Tab-separated table of C-alpha atoms in Angstrom:
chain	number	residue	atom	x	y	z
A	106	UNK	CA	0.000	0.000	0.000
A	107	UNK	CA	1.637	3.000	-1.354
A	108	UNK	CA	3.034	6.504	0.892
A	109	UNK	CA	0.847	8.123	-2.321
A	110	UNK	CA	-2.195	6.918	-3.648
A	111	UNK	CA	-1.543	5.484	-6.942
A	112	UNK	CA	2.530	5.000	-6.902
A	113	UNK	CA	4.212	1.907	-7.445
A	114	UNK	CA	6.112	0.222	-5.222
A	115	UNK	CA	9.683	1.613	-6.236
A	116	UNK	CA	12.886	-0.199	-5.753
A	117	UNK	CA	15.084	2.024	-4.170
A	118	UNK	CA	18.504	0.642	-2.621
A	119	UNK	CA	19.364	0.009	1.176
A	120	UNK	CA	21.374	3.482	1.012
A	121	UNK	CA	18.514	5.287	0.543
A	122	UNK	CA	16.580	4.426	3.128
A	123	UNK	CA	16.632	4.778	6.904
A	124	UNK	CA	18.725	1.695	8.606
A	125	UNK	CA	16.748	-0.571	10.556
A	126	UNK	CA	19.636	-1.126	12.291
A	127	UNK	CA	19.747	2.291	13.988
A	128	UNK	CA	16.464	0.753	15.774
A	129	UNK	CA	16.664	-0.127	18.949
A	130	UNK	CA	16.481	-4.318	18.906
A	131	UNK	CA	16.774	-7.163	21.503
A	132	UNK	CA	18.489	-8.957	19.142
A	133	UNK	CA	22.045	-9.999	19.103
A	134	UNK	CA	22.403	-10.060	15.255
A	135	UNK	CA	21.490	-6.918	13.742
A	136	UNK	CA	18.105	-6.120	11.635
A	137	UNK	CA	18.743	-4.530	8.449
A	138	UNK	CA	17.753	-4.422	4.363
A	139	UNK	CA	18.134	-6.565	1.494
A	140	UNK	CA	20.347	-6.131	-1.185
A	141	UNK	CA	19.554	-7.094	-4.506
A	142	UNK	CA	22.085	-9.744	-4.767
A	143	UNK	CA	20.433	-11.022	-1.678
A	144	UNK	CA	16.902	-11.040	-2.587
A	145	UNK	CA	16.325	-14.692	-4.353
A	146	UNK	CA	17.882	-16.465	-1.277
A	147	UNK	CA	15.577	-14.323	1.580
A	148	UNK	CA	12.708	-14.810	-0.608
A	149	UNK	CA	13.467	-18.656	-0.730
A	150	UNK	CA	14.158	-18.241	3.382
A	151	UNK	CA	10.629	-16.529	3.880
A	152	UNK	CA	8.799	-19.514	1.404
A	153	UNK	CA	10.494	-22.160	3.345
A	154	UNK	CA	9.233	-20.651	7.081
A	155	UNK	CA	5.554	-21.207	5.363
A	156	UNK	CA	6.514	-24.688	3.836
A	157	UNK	CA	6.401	-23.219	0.135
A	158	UNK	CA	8.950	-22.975	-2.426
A	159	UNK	CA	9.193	-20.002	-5.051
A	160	UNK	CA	9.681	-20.705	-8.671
A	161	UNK	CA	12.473	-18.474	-10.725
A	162	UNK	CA	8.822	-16.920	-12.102
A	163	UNK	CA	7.219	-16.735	-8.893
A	164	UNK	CA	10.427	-14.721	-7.531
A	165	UNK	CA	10.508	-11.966	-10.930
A	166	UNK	CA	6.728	-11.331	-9.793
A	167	UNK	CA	7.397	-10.830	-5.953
A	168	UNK	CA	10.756	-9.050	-6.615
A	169	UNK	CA	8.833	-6.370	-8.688
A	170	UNK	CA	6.538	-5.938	-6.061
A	171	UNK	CA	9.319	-5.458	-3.655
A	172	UNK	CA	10.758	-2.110	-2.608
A	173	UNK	CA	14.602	-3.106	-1.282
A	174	UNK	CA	14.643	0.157	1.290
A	175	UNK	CA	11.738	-1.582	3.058
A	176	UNK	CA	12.717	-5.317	3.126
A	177	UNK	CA	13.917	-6.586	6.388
A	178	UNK	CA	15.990	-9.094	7.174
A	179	UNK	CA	18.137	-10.331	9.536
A	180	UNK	CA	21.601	-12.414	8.033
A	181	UNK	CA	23.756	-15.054	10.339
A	182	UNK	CA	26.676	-14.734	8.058
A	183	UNK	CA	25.812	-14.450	4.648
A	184	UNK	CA	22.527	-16.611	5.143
A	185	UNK	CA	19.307	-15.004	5.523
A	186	UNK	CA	17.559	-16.263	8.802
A	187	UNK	CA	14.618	-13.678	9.700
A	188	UNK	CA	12.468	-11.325	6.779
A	189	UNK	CA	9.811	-9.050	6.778
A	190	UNK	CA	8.756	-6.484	4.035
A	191	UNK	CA	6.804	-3.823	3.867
A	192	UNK	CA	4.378	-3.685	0.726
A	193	UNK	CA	3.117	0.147	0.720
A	194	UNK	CA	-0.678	0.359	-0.206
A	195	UNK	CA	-4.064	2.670	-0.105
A	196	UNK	CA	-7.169	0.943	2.303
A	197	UNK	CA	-10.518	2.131	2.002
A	198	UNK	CA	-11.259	3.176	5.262
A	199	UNK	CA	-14.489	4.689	6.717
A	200	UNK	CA	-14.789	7.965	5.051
A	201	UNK	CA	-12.378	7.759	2.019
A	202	UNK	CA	-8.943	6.241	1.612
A	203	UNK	CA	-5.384	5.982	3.493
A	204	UNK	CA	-2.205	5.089	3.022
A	205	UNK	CA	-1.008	2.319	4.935
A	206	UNK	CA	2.257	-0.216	5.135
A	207	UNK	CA	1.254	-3.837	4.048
A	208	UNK	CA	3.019	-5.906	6.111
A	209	UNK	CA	3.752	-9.293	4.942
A	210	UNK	CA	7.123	-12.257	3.651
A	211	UNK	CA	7.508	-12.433	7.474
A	212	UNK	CA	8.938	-15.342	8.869
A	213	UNK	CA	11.948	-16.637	10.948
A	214	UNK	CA	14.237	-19.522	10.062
A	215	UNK	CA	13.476	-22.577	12.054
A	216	UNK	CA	17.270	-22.046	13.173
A	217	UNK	CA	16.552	-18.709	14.531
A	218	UNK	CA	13.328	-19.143	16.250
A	219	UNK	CA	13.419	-17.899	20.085
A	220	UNK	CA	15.951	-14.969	19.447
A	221	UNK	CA	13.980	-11.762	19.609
A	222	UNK	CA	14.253	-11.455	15.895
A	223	UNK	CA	10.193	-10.618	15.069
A	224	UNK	CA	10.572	-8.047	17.825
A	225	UNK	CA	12.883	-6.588	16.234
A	226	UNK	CA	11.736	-6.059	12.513
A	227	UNK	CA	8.469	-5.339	13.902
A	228	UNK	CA	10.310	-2.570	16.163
A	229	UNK	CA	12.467	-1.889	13.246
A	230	UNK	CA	9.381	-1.564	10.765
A	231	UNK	CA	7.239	0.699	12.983
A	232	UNK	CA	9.936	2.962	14.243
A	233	UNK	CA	10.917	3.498	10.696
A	234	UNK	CA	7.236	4.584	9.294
A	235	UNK	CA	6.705	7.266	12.634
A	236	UNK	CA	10.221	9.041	12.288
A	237	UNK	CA	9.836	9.105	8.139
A	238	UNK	CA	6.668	10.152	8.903
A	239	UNK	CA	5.114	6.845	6.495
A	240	UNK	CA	1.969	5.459	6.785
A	241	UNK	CA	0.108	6.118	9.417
A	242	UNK	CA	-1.451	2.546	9.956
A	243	UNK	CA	0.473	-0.932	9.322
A	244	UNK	CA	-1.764	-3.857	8.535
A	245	UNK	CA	-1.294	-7.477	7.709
A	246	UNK	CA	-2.692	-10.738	7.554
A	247	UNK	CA	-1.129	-13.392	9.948
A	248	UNK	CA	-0.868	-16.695	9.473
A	249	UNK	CA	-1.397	-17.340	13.235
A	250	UNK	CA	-3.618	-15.317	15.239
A	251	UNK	CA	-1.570	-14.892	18.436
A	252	UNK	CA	1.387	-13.625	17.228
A	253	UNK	CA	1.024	-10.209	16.271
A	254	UNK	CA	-1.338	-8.187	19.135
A	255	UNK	CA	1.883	-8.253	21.417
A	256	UNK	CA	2.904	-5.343	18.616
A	257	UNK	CA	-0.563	-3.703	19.134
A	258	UNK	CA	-2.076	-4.956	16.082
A	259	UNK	CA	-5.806	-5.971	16.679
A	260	UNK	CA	-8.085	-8.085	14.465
A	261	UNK	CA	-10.043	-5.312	12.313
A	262	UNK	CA	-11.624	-7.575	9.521
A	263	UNK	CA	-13.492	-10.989	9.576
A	264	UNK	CA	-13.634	-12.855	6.588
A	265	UNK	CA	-17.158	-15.171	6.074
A	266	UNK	CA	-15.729	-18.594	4.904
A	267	UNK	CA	-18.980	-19.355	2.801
A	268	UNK	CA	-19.680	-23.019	1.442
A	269	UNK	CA	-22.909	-23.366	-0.707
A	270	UNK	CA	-24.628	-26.382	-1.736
A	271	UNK	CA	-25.010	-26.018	-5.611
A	272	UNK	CA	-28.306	-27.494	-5.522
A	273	UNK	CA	-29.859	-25.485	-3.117
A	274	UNK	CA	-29.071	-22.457	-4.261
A	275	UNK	CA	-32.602	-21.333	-5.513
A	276	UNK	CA	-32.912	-17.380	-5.472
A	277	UNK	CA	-36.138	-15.522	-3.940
A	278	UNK	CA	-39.126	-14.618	-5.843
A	279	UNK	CA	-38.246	-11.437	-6.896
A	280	UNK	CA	-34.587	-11.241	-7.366
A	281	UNK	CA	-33.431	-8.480	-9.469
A	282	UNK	CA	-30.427	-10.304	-12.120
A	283	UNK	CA	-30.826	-6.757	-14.552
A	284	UNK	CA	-30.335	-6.872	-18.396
A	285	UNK	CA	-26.744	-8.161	-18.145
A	286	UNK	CA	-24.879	-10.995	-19.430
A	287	UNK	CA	-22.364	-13.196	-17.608
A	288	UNK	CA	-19.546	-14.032	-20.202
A	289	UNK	CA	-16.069	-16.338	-20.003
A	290	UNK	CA	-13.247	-14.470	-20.788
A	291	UNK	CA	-9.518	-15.587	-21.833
A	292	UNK	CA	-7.382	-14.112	-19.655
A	293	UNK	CA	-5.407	-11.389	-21.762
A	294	UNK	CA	-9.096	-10.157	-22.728
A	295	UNK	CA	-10.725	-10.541	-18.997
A	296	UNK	CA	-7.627	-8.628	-17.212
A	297	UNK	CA	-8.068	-5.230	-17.830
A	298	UNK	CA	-12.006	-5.352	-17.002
A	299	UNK	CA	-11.550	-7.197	-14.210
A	300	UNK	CA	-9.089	-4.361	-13.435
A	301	UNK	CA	-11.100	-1.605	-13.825
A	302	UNK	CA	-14.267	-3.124	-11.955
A	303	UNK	CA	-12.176	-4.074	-8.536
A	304	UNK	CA	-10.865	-0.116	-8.822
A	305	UNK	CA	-14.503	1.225	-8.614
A	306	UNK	CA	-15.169	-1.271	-6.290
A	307	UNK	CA	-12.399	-0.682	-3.939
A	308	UNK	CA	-13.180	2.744	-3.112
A	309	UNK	CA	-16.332	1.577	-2.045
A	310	UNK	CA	-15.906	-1.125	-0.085
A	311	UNK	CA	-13.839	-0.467	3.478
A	312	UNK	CA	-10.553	-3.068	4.001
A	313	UNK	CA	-9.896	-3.334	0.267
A	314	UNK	CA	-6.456	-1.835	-1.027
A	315	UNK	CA	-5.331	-0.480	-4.209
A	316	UNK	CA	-3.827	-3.101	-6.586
A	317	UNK	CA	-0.920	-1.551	-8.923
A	318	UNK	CA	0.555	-3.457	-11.789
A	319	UNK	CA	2.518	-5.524	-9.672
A	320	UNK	CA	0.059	-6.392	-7.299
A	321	UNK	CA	-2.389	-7.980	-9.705
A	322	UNK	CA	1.040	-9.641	-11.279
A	323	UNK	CA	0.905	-11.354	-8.518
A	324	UNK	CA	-2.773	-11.536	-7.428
A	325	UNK	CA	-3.208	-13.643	-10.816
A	326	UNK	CA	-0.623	-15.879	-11.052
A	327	UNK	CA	-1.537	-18.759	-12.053
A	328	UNK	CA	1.235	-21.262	-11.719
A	329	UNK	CA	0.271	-25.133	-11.196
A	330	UNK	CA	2.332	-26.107	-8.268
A	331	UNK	CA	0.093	-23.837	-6.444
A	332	UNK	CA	-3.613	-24.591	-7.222
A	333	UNK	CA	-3.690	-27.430	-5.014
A	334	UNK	CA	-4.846	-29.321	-7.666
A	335	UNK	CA	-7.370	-27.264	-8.735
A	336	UNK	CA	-7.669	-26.621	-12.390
A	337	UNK	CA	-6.563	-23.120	-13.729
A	338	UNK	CA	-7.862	-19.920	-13.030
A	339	UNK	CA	-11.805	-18.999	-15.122
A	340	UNK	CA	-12.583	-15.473	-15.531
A	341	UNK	CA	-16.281	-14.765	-15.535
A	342	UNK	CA	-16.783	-11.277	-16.236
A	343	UNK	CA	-21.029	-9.541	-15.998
A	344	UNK	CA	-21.581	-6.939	-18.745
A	345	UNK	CA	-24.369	-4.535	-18.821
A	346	UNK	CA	-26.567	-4.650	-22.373
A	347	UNK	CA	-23.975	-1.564	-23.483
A	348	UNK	CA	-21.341	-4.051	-22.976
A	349	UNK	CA	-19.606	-2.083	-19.620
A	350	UNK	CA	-18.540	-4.971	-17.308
A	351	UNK	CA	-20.419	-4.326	-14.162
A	352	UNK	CA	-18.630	-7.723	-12.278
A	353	UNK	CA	-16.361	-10.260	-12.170
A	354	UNK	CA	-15.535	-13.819	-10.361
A	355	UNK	CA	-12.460	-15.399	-10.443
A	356	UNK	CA	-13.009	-19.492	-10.023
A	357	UNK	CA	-11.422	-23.168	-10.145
A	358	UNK	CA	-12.653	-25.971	-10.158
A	359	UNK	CA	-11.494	-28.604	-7.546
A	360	UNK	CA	-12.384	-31.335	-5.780
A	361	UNK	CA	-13.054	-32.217	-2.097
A	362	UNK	CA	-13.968	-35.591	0.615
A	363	UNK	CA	-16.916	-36.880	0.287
A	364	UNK	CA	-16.188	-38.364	3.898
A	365	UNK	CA	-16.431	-42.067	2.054
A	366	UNK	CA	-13.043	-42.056	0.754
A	367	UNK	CA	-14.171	-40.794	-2.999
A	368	UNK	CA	-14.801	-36.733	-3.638
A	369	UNK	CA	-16.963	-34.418	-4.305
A	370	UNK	CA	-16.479	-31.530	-7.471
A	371	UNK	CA	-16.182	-28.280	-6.065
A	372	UNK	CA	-15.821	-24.716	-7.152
A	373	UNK	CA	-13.435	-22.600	-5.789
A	374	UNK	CA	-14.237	-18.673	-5.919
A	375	UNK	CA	-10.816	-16.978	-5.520
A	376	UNK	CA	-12.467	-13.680	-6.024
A	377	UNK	CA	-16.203	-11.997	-7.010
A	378	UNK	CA	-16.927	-8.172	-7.109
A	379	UNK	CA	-19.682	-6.403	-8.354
A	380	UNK	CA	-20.953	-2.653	-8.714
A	381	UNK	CA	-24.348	-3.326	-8.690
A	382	UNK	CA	-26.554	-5.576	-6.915
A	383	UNK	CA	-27.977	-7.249	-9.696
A	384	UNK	CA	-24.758	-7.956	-11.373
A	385	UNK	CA	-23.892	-9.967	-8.201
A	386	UNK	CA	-27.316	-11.778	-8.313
A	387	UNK	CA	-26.054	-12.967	-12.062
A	388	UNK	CA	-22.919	-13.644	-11.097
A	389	UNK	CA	-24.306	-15.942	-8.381
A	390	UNK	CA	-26.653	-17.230	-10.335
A	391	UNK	CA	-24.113	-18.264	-13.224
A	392	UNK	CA	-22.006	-20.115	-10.648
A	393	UNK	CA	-24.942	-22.042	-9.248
A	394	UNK	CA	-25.586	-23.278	-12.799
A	395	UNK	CA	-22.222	-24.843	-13.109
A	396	UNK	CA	-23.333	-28.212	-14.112
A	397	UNK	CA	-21.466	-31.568	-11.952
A	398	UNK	CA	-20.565	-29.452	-9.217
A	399	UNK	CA	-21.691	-30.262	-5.500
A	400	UNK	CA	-20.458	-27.463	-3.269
A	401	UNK	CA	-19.342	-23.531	-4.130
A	402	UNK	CA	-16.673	-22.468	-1.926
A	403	UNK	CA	-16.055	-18.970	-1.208
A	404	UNK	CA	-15.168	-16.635	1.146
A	405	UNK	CA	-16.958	-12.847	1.552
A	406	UNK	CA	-17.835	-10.676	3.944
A	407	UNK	CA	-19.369	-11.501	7.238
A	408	UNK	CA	-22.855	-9.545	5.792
A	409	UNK	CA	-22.434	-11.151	2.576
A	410	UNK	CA	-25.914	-10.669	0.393
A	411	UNK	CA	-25.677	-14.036	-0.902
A	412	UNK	CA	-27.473	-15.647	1.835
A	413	UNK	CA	-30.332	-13.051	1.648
A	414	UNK	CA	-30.904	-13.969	-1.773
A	415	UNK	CA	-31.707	-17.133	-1.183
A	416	UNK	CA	-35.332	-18.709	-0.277
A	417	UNK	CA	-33.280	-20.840	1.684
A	418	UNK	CA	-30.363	-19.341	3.464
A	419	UNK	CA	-29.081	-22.629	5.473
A	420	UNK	CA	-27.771	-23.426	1.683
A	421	UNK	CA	-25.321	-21.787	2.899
A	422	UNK	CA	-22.914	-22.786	5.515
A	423	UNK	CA	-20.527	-19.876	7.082
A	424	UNK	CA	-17.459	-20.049	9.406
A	425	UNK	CA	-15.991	-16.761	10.309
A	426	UNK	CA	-12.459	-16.131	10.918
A	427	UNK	CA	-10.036	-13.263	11.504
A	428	UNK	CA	-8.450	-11.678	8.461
A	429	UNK	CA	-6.706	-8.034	7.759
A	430	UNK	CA	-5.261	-7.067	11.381
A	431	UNK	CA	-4.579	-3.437	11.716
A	432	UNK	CA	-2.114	-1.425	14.242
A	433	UNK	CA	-2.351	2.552	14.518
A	434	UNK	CA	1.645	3.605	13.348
A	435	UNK	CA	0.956	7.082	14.676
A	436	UNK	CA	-2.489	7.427	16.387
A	437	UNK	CA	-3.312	11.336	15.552
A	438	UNK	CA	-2.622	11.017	11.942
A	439	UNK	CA	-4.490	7.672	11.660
A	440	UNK	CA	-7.791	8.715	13.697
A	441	UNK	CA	-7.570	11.856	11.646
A	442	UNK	CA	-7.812	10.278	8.672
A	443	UNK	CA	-10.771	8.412	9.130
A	444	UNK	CA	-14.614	9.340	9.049
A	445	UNK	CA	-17.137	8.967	11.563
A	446	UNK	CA	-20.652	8.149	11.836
A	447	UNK	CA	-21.317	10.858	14.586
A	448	UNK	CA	-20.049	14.268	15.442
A	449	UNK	CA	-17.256	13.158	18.352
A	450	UNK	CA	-15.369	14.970	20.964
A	451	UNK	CA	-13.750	12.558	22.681
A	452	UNK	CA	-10.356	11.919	24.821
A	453	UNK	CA	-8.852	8.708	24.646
A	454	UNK	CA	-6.315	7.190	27.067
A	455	UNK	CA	-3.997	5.231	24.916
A	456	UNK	CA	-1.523	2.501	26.450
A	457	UNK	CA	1.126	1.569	23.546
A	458	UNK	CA	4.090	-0.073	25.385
A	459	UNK	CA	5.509	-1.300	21.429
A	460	UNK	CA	5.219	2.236	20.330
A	461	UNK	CA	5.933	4.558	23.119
A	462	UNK	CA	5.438	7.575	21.552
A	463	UNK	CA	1.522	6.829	21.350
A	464	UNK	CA	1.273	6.261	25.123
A	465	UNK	CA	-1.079	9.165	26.311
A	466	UNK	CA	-4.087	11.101	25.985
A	467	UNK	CA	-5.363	12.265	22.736
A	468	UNK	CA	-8.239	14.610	21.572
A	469	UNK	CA	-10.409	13.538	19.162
A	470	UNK	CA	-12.760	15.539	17.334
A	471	UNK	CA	-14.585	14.825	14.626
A	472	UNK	CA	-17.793	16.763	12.428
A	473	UNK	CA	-18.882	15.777	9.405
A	474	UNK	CA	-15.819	15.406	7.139
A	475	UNK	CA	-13.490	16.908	9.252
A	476	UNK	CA	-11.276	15.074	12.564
A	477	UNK	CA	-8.574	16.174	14.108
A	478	UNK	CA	-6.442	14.446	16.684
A	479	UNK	CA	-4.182	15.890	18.903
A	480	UNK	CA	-2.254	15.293	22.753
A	481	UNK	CA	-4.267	16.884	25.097
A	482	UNK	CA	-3.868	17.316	29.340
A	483	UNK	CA	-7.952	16.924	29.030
A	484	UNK	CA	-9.227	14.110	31.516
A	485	UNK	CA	-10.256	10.936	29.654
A	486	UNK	CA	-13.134	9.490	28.336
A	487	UNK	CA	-11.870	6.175	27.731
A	488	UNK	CA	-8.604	4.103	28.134
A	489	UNK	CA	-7.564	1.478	25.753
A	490	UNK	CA	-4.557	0.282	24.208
A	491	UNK	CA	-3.067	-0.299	21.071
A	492	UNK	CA	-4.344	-3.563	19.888
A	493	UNK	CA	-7.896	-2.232	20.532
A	494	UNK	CA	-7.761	0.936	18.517
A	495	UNK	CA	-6.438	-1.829	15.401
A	496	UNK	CA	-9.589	-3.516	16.243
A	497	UNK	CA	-12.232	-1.256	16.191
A	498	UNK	CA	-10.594	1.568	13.198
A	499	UNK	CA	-12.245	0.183	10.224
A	500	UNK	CA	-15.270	0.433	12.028
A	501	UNK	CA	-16.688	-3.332	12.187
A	502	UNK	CA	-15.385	-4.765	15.870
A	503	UNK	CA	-17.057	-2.243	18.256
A	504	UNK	CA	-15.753	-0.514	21.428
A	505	UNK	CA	-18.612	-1.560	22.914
A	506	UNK	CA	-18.290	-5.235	21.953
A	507	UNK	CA	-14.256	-4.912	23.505
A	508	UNK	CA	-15.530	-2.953	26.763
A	509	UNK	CA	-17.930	-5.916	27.563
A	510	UNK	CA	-14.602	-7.927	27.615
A	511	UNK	CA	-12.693	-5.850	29.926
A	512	UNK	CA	-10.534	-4.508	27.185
A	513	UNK	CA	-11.874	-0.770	26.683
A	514	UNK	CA	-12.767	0.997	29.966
A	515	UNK	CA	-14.819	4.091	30.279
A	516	UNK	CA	-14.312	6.361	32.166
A	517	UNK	CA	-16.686	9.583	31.649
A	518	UNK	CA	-20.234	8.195	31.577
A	519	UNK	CA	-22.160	8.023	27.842
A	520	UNK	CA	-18.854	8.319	26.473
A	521	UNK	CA	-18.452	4.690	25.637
A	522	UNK	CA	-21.938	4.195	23.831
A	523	UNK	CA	-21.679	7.455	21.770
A	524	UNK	CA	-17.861	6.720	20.742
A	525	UNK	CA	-18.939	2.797	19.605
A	526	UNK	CA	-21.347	3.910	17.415
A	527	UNK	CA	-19.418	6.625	16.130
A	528	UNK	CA	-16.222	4.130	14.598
A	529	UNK	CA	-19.321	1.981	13.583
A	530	UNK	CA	-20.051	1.781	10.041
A	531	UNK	CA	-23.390	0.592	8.256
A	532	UNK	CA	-21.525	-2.222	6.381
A	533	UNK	CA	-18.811	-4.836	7.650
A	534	UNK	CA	-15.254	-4.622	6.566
A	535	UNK	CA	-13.017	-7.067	5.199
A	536	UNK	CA	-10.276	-8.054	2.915
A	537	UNK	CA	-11.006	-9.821	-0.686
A	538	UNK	CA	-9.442	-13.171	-1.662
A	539	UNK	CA	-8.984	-14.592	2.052
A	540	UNK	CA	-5.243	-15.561	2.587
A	541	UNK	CA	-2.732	-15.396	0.247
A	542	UNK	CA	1.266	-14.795	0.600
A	543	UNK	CA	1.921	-12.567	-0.080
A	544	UNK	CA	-0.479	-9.718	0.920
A	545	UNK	CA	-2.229	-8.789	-2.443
């Protein structure tokens, strides 16, 4: 996610950006960036901590995705044995767009485990974007949930694991498809509108970033050895009659247990956006006509439509589970570039132990399109730390929901209600394609 909306990821070398090393860093071996020369091997070290291997094509497609300056790593020797990268991108957040430093290719050599060497990229990483004045929020999605809220990253996003049984899948009376047509595309042909749709889309939709070239590089790649058997990639793409496409789904087909040793044909939607709701009826409908499938696999949003559409909704089956986790870099800049449902004047008492220099009470005021956040001697409304400001600023985990649990505690009367439904948004966040490596 980019420092500007709409720049590529450049590829600028270690010397021009800040050391990592000059962080502070419980580690014995010091944390600093990748060289080019280096990259293929910490690449290969990353893959390896997530029991992957990279391809010589896979590499060319993450490399030009990869700025240098912000790729961490710590070496033992010449041998790469802890990574972490920083992907700059722009999130829809409630009330418009931010930039904000993907975070993702983490990982620690089996070796190396134990050391203090997350601690300190993730020190490294954060201490960077405040003093450079970066992004103001860091997000990522972890491939273990307990890892990362020690850094004061909270889960923001849920993502609604759907599965749908083909056959059940009969629309309501009354369903609104439109005049459009759903049509198969090749993939040089399907591309650029499937491009163009996700950019409308994105702006729309809170917890999706910008994609540049790179990004979908990478996004669509669709090499064998990692479909999990699954065929290659379809692209179904909705037109309106005037032939503007409207929507898109990205699907495999597979196969899954049938829980008596044979399996059951399966459809696999990597991806589905649509700028209308009709042209997400038809694109729903198309993939429930897929002929010799049992079950469609997918995974949305936890107030996905699909189940609404449906004259029976126990079709479908939903498991929900974290996704994009987000921690507040700088907590003025990132509260004050956010909307707000409600007009809000409001000081919050904010415990950051990882990130000192957010420890303390902060002014927030907020009316209409307009907030501002500043320090403030002003007695407290409510006192919270880190990981719960992550949670709550894209607006779908409430204060209210993390004060129940002991984690938010108010301390003005009213103020925790009114602030709750302020962050609140009418629609739930959440990231598009589930999980991936690396964060695209």
């Amino acid at each position: 996610m980019s420092t500007s909306a709409g720049q590529a990821p450049s590829s600028s070398s270690p010397s021009q950006s800040a050391s990592p090393a000059s962080s502070s860093s419980p580690s014995p071996l010091p944390v600093r960036s990748v060289t080019e020369d280096e990259f293929d091997s910490w690449a290969r070290m990353i893959a390896d901590t997530y029991g992957a291997d990279r391809s010589v094509e896979e590499l060319a497609d993450q490399r030009a995705a990869t700025d240098l300056g912000r790729t961490w790593a710590v070496f033992d020797g010449a041998v790469p044995v802890a990574g972490a990268s920083v992907y700059p991108r722009v999130l829809t957040v409630p009330g418009g767009t931010l930039p904000v430093a993907g975070i993702a290719s983490v990982g620690v050599a089996p070796t190396h485990r134990r050391r203090g060497l997350l601690t300190a990229m993730m020190r490294a990483q954060l201490t960077d974007a405040y003093e450079r004045r970066r992004e103001p929020v860091a997000v990522l999605r972890p491939s273990e949930a307990g890892i990362y809220g020690r850094y004061g990253y909270g889960a923001a996003t849920l993502g609604n694991q759907l599965r749908g049984d083909r056959r059940a899948l009969r629309f309501r009376a009354g369903t609104e498809f439109g005049s459009g047509t759903v049509r198969l595309l090749a993939d040089a042909e399907a591309r650029p509108r499937v491009e163009a749709v996700y950019d409308r889309a994105r702006v729309a939709t809170v917890g999706w970033p910008d994609r540049q070239a790179a990004h979908w590089a990478v996004r669509l790649a669709d090499h064998p050895h990692r479909r999990g058997g699954a065929t290659s990639l379809r692209y179904a793409v909705h037109e309106e009659a005037d032939g503007r496409a409207s929507g898109y789904a990205l699907y495999r087909h597979g196969s899954a247990p049938d829980g008596a040793g044979g399996g059951l044909a399966v459809v696999e939607v990597v991806e589905l956006a649509a700028l209308s709701r009709q042209a997400y009826a038809a694109l729903w409908r198309f993939l429930a006509g897929i002929d010799l499938v049992s079950w469609i696999a997918y995974e949305g949003a936890v107030d996905e439509m699909l189940p609404q559409l449906l004259e029976d909704p126990r079709a479908v089956r939903s498991t929900p589970v974290d996704r994009l986790w987000v921690r507040l870099v700088d907590v003025d800049r990132a509260l004050a570039g956010r909307g707000y449902a409600l007009p809000l004047d409001l000081v919050l008492d904010v415990r950051d132990a990882f990130c000192p220099w957010n420890t303390g009470r902060h002014r927030l005021r907020a009316d209409g399109d307009t907030a501002v956040c500043e320090a403030t001697t002003a007695p407290a409304d409510l006192r919270l730390g880190a990981e719960e400001l992550g949670a709550v600023f894209l607006g779908g985990t409430t204060l209210a929901a993390l004060a129940a649990a002991g984690r938010v505690e108010e301390l003005r009367p009213g103020a925790l209600a009114h602030a709750s439904a302020a962050f609140r948004q009418d629609r739930a966040p959440w990231y598009p394609g589930g999980w991936a490596f690396p964060l695209y």
